[in-house]
Short mmCIF file of C-alpha atoms in Angstrom, two decimals:
data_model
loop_
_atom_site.label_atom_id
_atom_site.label_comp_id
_atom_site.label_asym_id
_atom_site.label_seq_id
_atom_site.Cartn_x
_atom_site.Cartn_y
_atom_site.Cartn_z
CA UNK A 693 85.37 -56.27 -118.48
CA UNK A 694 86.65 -56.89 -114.47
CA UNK A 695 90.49 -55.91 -114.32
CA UNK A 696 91.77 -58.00 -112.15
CA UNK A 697 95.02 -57.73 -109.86
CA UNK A 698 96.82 -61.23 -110.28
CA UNK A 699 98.28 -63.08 -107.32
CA UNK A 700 100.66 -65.40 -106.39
CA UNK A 701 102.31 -67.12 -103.34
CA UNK A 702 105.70 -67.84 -103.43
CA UNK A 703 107.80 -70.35 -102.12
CA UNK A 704 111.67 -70.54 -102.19
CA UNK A 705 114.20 -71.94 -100.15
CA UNK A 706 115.36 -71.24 -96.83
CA UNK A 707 117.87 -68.72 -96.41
CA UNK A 708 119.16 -67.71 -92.11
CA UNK A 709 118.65 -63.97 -91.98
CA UNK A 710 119.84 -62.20 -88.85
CA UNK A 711 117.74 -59.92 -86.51
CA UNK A 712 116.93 -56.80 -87.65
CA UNK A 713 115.31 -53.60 -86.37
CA UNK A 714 113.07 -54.01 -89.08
CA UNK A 715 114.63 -53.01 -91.92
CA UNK A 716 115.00 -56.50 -94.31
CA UNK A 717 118.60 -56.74 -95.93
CA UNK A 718 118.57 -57.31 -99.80
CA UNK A 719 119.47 -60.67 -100.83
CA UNK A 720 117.21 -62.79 -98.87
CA UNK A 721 114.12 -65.08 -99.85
CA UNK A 722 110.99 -65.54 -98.95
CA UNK A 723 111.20 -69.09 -96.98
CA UNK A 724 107.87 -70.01 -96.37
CA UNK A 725 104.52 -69.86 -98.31
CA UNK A 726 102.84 -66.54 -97.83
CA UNK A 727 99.98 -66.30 -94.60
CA UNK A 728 97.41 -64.56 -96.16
CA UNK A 729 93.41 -65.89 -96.61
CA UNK A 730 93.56 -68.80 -99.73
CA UNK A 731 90.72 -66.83 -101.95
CA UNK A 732 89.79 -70.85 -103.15
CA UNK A 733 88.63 -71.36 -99.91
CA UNK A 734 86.94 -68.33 -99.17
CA UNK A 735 83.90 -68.22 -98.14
CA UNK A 736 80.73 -65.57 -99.53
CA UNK A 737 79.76 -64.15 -95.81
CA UNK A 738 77.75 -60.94 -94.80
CA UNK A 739 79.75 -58.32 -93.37
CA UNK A 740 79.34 -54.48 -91.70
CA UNK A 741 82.00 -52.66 -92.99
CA UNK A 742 83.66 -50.79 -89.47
CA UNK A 743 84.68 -46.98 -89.18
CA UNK A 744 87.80 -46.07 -86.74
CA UNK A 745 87.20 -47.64 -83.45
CA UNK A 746 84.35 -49.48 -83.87
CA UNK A 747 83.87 -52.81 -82.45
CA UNK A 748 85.02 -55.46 -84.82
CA UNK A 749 85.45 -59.24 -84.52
CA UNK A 750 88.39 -60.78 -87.13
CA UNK A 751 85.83 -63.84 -88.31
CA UNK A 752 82.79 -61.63 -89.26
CA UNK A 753 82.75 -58.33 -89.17
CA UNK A 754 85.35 -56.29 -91.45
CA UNK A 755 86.94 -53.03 -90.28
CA UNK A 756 87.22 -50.05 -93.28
CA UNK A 757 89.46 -48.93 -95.84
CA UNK A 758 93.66 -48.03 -94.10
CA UNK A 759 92.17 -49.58 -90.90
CA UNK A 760 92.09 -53.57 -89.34
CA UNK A 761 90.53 -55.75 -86.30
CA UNK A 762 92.73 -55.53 -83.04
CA UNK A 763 91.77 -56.25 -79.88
CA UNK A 764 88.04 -55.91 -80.83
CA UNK A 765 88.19 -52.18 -82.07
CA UNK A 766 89.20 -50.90 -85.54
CA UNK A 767 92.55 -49.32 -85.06
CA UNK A 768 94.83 -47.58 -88.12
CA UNK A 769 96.98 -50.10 -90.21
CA UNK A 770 100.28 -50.79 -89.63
CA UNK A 771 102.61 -48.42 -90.70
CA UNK A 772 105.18 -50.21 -93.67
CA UNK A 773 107.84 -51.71 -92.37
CA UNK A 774 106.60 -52.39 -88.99
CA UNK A 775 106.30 -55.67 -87.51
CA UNK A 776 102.55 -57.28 -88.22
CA UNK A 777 100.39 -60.34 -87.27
CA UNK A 778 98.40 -60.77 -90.51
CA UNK A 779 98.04 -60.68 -94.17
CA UNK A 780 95.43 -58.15 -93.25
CA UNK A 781 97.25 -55.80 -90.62
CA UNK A 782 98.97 -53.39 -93.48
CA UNK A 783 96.79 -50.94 -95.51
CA UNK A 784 96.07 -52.89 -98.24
CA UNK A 785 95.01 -49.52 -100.40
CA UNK A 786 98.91 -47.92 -100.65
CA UNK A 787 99.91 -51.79 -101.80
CA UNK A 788 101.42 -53.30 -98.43
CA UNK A 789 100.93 -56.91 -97.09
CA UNK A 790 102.54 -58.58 -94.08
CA UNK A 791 104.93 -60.60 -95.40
CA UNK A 792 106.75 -63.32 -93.84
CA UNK A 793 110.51 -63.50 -93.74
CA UNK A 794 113.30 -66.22 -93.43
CA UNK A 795 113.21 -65.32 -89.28
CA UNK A 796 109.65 -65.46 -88.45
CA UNK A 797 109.27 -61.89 -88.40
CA UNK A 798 106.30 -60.20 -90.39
CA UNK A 799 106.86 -57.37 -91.90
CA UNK A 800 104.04 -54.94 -94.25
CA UNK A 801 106.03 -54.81 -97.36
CA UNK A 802 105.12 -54.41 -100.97
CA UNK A 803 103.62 -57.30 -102.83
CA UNK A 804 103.48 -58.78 -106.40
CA UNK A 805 103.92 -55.65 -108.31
CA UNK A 806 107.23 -55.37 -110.46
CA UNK A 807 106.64 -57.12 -114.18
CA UNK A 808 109.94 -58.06 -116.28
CA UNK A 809 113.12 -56.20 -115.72
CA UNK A 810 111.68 -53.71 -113.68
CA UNK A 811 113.77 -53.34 -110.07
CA UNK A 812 113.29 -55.48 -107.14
CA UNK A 813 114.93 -56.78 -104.02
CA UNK A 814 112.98 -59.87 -103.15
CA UNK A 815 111.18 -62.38 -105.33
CA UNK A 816 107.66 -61.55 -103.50
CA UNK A 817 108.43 -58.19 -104.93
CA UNK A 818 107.99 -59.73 -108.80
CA UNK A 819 104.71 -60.66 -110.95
CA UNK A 820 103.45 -63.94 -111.27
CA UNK A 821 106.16 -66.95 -111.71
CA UNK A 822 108.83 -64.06 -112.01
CA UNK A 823 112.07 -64.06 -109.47
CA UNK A 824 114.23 -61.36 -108.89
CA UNK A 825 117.49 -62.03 -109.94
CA UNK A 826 120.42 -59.38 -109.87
CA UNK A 827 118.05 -57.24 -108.65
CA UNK A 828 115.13 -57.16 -111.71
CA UNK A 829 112.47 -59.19 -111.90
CA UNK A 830 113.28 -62.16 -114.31
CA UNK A 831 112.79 -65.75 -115.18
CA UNK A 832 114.80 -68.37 -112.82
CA UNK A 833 117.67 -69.93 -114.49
CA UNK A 834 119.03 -73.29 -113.74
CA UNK A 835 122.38 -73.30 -112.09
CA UNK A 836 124.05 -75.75 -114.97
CA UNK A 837 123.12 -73.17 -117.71
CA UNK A 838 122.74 -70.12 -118.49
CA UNK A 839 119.35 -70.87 -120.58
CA UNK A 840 117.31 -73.37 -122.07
CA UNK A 841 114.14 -70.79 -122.96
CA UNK A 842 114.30 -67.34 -124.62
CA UNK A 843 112.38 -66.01 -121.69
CA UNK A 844 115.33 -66.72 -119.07
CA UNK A 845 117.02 -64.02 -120.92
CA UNK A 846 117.22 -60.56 -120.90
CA UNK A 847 115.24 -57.83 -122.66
CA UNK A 848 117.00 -58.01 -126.05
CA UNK A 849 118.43 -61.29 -126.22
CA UNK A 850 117.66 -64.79 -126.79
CA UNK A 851 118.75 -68.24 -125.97
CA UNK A 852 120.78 -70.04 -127.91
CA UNK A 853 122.80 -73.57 -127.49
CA UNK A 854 121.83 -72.11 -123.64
CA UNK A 855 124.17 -68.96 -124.06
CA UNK A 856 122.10 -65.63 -123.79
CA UNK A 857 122.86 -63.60 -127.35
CA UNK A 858 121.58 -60.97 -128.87
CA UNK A 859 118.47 -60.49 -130.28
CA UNK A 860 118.72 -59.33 -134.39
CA UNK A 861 114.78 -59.22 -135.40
CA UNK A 862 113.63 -59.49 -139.30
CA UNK A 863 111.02 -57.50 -140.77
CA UNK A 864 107.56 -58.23 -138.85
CA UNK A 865 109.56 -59.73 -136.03
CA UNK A 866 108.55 -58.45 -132.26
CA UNK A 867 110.02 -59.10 -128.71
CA UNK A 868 107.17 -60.46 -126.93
CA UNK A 869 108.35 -59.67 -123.57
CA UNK A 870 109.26 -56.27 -125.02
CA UNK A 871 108.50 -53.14 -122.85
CA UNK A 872 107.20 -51.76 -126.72
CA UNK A 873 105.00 -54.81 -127.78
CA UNK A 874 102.44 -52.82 -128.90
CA UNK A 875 104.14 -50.92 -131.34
CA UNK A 876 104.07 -53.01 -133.91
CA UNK A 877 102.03 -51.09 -136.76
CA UNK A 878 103.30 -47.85 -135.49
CA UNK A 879 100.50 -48.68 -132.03
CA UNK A 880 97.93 -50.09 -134.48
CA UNK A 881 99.06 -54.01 -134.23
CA UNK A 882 100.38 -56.60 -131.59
CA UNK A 883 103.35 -59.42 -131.33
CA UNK A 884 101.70 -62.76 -130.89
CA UNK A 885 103.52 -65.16 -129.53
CA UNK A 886 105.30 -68.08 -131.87
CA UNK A 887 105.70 -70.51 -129.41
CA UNK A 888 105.75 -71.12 -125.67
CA UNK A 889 109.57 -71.39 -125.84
CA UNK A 890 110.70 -68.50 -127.68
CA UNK A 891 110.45 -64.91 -126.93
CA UNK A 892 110.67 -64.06 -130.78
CA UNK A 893 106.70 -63.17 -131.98
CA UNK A 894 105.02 -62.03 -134.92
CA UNK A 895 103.13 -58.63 -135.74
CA UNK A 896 99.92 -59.04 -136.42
CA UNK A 897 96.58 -56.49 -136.46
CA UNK A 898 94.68 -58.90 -133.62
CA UNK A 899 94.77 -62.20 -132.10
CA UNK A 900 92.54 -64.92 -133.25
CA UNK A 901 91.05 -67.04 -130.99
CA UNK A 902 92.83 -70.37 -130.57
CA UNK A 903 95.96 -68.34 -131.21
CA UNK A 904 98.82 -68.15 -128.54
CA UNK A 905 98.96 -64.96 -126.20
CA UNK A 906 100.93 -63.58 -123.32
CA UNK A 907 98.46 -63.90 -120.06
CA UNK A 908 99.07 -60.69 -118.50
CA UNK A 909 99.48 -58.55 -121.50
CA UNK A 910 95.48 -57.06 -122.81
CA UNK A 911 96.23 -59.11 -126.12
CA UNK A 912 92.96 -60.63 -126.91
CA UNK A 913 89.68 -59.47 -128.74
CA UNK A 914 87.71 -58.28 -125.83
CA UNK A 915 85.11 -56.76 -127.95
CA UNK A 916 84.30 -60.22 -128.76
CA UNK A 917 84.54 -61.00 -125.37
CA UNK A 918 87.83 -63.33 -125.84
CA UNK A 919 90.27 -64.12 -122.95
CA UNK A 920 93.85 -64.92 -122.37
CA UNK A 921 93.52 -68.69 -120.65
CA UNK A 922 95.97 -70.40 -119.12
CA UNK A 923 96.75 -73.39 -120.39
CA UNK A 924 100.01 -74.84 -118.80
CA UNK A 925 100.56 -73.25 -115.52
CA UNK A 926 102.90 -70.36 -117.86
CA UNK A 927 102.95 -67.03 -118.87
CA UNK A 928 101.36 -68.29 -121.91
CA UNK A 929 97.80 -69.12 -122.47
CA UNK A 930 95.54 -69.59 -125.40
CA UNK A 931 92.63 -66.55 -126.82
CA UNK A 932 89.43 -68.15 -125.89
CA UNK A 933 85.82 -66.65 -125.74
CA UNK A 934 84.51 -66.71 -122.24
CA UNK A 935 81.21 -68.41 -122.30
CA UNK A 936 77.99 -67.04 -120.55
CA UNK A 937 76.96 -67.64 -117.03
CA UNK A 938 75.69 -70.32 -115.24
CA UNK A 939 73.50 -68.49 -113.13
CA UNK A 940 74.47 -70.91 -109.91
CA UNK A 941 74.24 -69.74 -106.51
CA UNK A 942 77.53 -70.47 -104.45
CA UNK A 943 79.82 -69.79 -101.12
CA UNK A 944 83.31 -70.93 -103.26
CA UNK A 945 84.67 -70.28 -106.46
CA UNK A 946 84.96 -74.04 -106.91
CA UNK A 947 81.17 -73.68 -106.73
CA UNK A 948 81.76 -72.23 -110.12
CA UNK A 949 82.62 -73.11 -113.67
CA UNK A 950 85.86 -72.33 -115.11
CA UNK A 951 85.43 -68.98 -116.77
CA UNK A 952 83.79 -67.65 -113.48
CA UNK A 953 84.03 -66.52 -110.15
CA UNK A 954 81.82 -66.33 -107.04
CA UNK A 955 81.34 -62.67 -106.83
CA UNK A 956 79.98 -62.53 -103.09
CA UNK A 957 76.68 -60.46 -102.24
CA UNK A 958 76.94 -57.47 -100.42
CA UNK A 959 73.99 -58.09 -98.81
CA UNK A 960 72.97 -61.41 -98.47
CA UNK A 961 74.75 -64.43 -96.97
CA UNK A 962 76.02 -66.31 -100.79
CA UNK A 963 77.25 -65.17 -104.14
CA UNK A 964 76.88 -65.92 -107.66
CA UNK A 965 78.30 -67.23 -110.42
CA UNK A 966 79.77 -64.43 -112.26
CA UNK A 967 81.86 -64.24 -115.69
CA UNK A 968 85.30 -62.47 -115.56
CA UNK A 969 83.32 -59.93 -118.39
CA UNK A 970 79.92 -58.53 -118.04
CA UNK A 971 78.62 -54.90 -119.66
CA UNK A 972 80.11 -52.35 -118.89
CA UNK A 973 79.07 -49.03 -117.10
CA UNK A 974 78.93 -46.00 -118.37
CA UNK A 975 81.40 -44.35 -115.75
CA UNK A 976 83.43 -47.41 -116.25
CA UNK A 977 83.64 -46.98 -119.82
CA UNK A 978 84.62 -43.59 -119.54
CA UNK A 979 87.61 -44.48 -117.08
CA UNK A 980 88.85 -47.57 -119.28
CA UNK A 981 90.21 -45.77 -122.65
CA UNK A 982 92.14 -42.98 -120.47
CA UNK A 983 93.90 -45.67 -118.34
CA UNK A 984 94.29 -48.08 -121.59
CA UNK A 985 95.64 -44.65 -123.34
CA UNK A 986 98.17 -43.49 -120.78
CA UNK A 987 98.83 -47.48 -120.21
CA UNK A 988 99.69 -47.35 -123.82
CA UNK A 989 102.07 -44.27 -123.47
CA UNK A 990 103.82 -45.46 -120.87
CA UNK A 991 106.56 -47.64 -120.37
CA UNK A 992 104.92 -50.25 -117.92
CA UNK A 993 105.12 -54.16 -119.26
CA UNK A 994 101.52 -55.12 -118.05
CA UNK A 995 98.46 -53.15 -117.78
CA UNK A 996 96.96 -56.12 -115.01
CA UNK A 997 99.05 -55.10 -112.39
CA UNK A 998 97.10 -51.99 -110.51
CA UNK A 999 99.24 -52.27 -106.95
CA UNK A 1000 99.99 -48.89 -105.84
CA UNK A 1001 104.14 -49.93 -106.44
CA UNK A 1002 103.48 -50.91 -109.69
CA UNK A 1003 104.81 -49.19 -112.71
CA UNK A 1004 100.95 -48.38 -113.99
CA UNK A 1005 99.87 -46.75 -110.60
CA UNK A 1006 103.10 -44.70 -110.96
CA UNK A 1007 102.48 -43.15 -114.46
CA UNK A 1008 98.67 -43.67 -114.55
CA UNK A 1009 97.42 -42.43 -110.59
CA UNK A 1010 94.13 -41.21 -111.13
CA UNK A 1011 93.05 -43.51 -113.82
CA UNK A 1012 93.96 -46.54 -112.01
CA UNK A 1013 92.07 -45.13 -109.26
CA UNK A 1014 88.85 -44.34 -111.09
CA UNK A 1015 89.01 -48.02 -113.02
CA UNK A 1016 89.42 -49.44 -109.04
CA UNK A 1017 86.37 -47.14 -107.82
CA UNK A 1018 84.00 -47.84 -110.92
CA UNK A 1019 84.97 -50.86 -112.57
CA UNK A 1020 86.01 -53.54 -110.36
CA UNK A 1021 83.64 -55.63 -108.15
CA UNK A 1022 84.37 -57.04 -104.85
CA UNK A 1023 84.64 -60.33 -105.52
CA UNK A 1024 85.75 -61.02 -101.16
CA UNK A 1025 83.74 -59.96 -98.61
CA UNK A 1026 86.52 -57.80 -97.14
CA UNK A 1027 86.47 -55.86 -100.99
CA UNK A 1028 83.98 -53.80 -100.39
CA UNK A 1029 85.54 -52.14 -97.06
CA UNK A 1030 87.99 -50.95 -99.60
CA UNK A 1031 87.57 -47.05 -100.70
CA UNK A 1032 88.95 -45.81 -103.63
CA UNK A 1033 87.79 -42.37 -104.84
CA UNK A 1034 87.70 -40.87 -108.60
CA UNK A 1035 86.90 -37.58 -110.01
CA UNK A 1036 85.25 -38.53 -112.87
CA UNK A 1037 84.78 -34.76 -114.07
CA UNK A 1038 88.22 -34.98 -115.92
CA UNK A 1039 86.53 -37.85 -118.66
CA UNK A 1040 83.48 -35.39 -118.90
CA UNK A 1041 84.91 -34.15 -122.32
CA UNK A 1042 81.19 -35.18 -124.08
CA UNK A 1043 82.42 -33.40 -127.52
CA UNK A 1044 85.66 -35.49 -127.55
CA UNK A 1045 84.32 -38.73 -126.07
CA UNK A 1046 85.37 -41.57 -127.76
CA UNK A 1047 83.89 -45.01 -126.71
CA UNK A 1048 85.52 -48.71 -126.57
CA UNK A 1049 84.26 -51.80 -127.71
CA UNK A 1050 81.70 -53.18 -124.45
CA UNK A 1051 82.15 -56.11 -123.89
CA UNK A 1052 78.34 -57.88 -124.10
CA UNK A 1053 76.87 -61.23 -123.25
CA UNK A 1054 73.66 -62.35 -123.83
CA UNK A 1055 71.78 -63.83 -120.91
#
């Protein structure tokens, strides 16, 4: 299984924001579409990885992990909330991005991290379709309204004849947004969805495939190698079992069927056709169940969301870490400048080891 950090680009409307000695005032949108590399379009490329001041050219060759291109040399990254040039400028390792604001000015900021209800003070700050409203991450409302879905309500509450009211759940009832979905079964079960419109679910033991699921909650069957898919362009997608490669060569993901991605070559000038599971490692094994465990025991929303703001990297450091060192694969040239470092003695425990379903397919 490949973790994968889930982005977005966000576009709202234009809001005049006065000059500041860099220090953005709360309130204030994002006006214009974020200026950062469009992955679709990316091309599979072979690059030297640079040290500290050595010579580097912004097209080709890639400067190291907390460092970026200037001026021909590989110079440190911009310090957060300095002034920047690119999506690239900020050190992409501690979670900062330039981001572009209302007056032109780009600023390395934290991106895409906060899930639902968690704290925020613009909407580039929130997860996937999310905005930050009253300063948590939520579902937009309309202005006309106060609701027309059960997600544009609180934690706790539902929507009804659009009036936000409070949520009174029968027996085997669940809040799927819930911070505690996984407690149905006292931890052994899961709320599956109902519907697309309501945030009211059922407890079951697993997920079929076919069945409704929350996209960036781990709620399907990986051990049978089943995915959440989106369907609609929500939250919401459907349990679906990734089929096997294609085996294609190819310099874009739209090179690429629908279940994969073009997972570039280190060292050669294309990629291949990869699917978003393969077999798992045995270090990566052994990282996955203590960052699924303390995921688990935590009070984080979303377990796909490994930016070093988010609410996982705070309560889960080192296991995020190891999963990023062992697990993931570049799937960007510009990936595999990235360090991340692990001490993989702590999962050593071989009398206590306990092993997860790997995910398999058959070539």
């Amino acid at each position: 299984m490949i973790l994968m950090m889930m982005m977005v680009q966000c576009q709202n409307e234009l809001t005049s924001m006065p000059d500041f000695p860099i220090e953005p005032q709360p309130g204030y949108l994002i006006a214009e579409r974020l200026d950062r590399p469009d992955t679709k379009e990316m091309t599979c490329m072979f690059n030297k990885c640079g040290d500290l001041g050595d010579p580097c050219d912004a097209d080709r060759n890639l400067c190291g992990a907390a460092t970026y291109c200037s001026n021909g040399s590989c110079v440190p990254s911009i310090l957060p909330g300095l002034q920047c040039n690119n999506w690239n400028d900020c050190n992409e390792l501690e979670g900062y991005f330039c981001i572009p604001y209302p007056n032109g000015t780009k600023i390395c900021s934290p991106f895409n991290y906060a899930s639902i209800g968690e704290n925020c003070t613009y909407d580039h700050e929130c997860l996937f379709e999310l905005k930050c409203l009253n300063g948590h991450c939520a579902f937009e409302k309309y202005d006309d309204v106060e609701c027309i879905f059960d997600s544009q309500c609180p934690l706790g509450q539902y929507c009804d004849e659009q009036k936000c009211r409070t949520l009174q759940l029968k027996d085997g009832e669940c809040e799927v947004f819930s911070l505690n979905f996984t407690k149905c079964f006292d931890g052994e079960g899961i709320c599956r969805p109902s519907s697309n419109r309501s945030r009211i679910g059922t407890c079951v033991r697993k997920i079929n495939a076919g069945e409704l699921c929350l996209r960036y909650h781990l709620n399907c069957d990986i051990s049978h190698n089943e995915f959440c898919v989106n369907v609609d362009g929500s939250l919401f997608g459907i349990c679906k079992k990734i089929e096997k490669r294609s085996y294609k060569t190819c310099f874009f993901p739209k090179d690429c069927l629908d279940w994969e991605y073009c997972k570039c070559d280190r060292s050669s000038s294309v990629g291949y056709c990869t699917t978003v599971s393969e077999s798992l490692g045995r270090h990566c094994v052994l990282t996955l169940l203590p960052l699924l465990e303390c995921y688990l025991n935590s009070s984080c929303d979303t377990v796909f969301s490994l930016n070093p703001h988010s609410c996982l990297h705070q309560h889960c450091r080192q296991e995020v870490r190891c999963v990023l060192a062992l697990c993931i694969d570049p799937t960007l040239p510009r990936d595999s400048c990235k360090g991340y470092s692990c001490d993989l003695t702590q999962y050593m425990d071989w009398n206590n080891l306990r092993l997860i379903p790997v995910v398999q397919i058959d070539y």
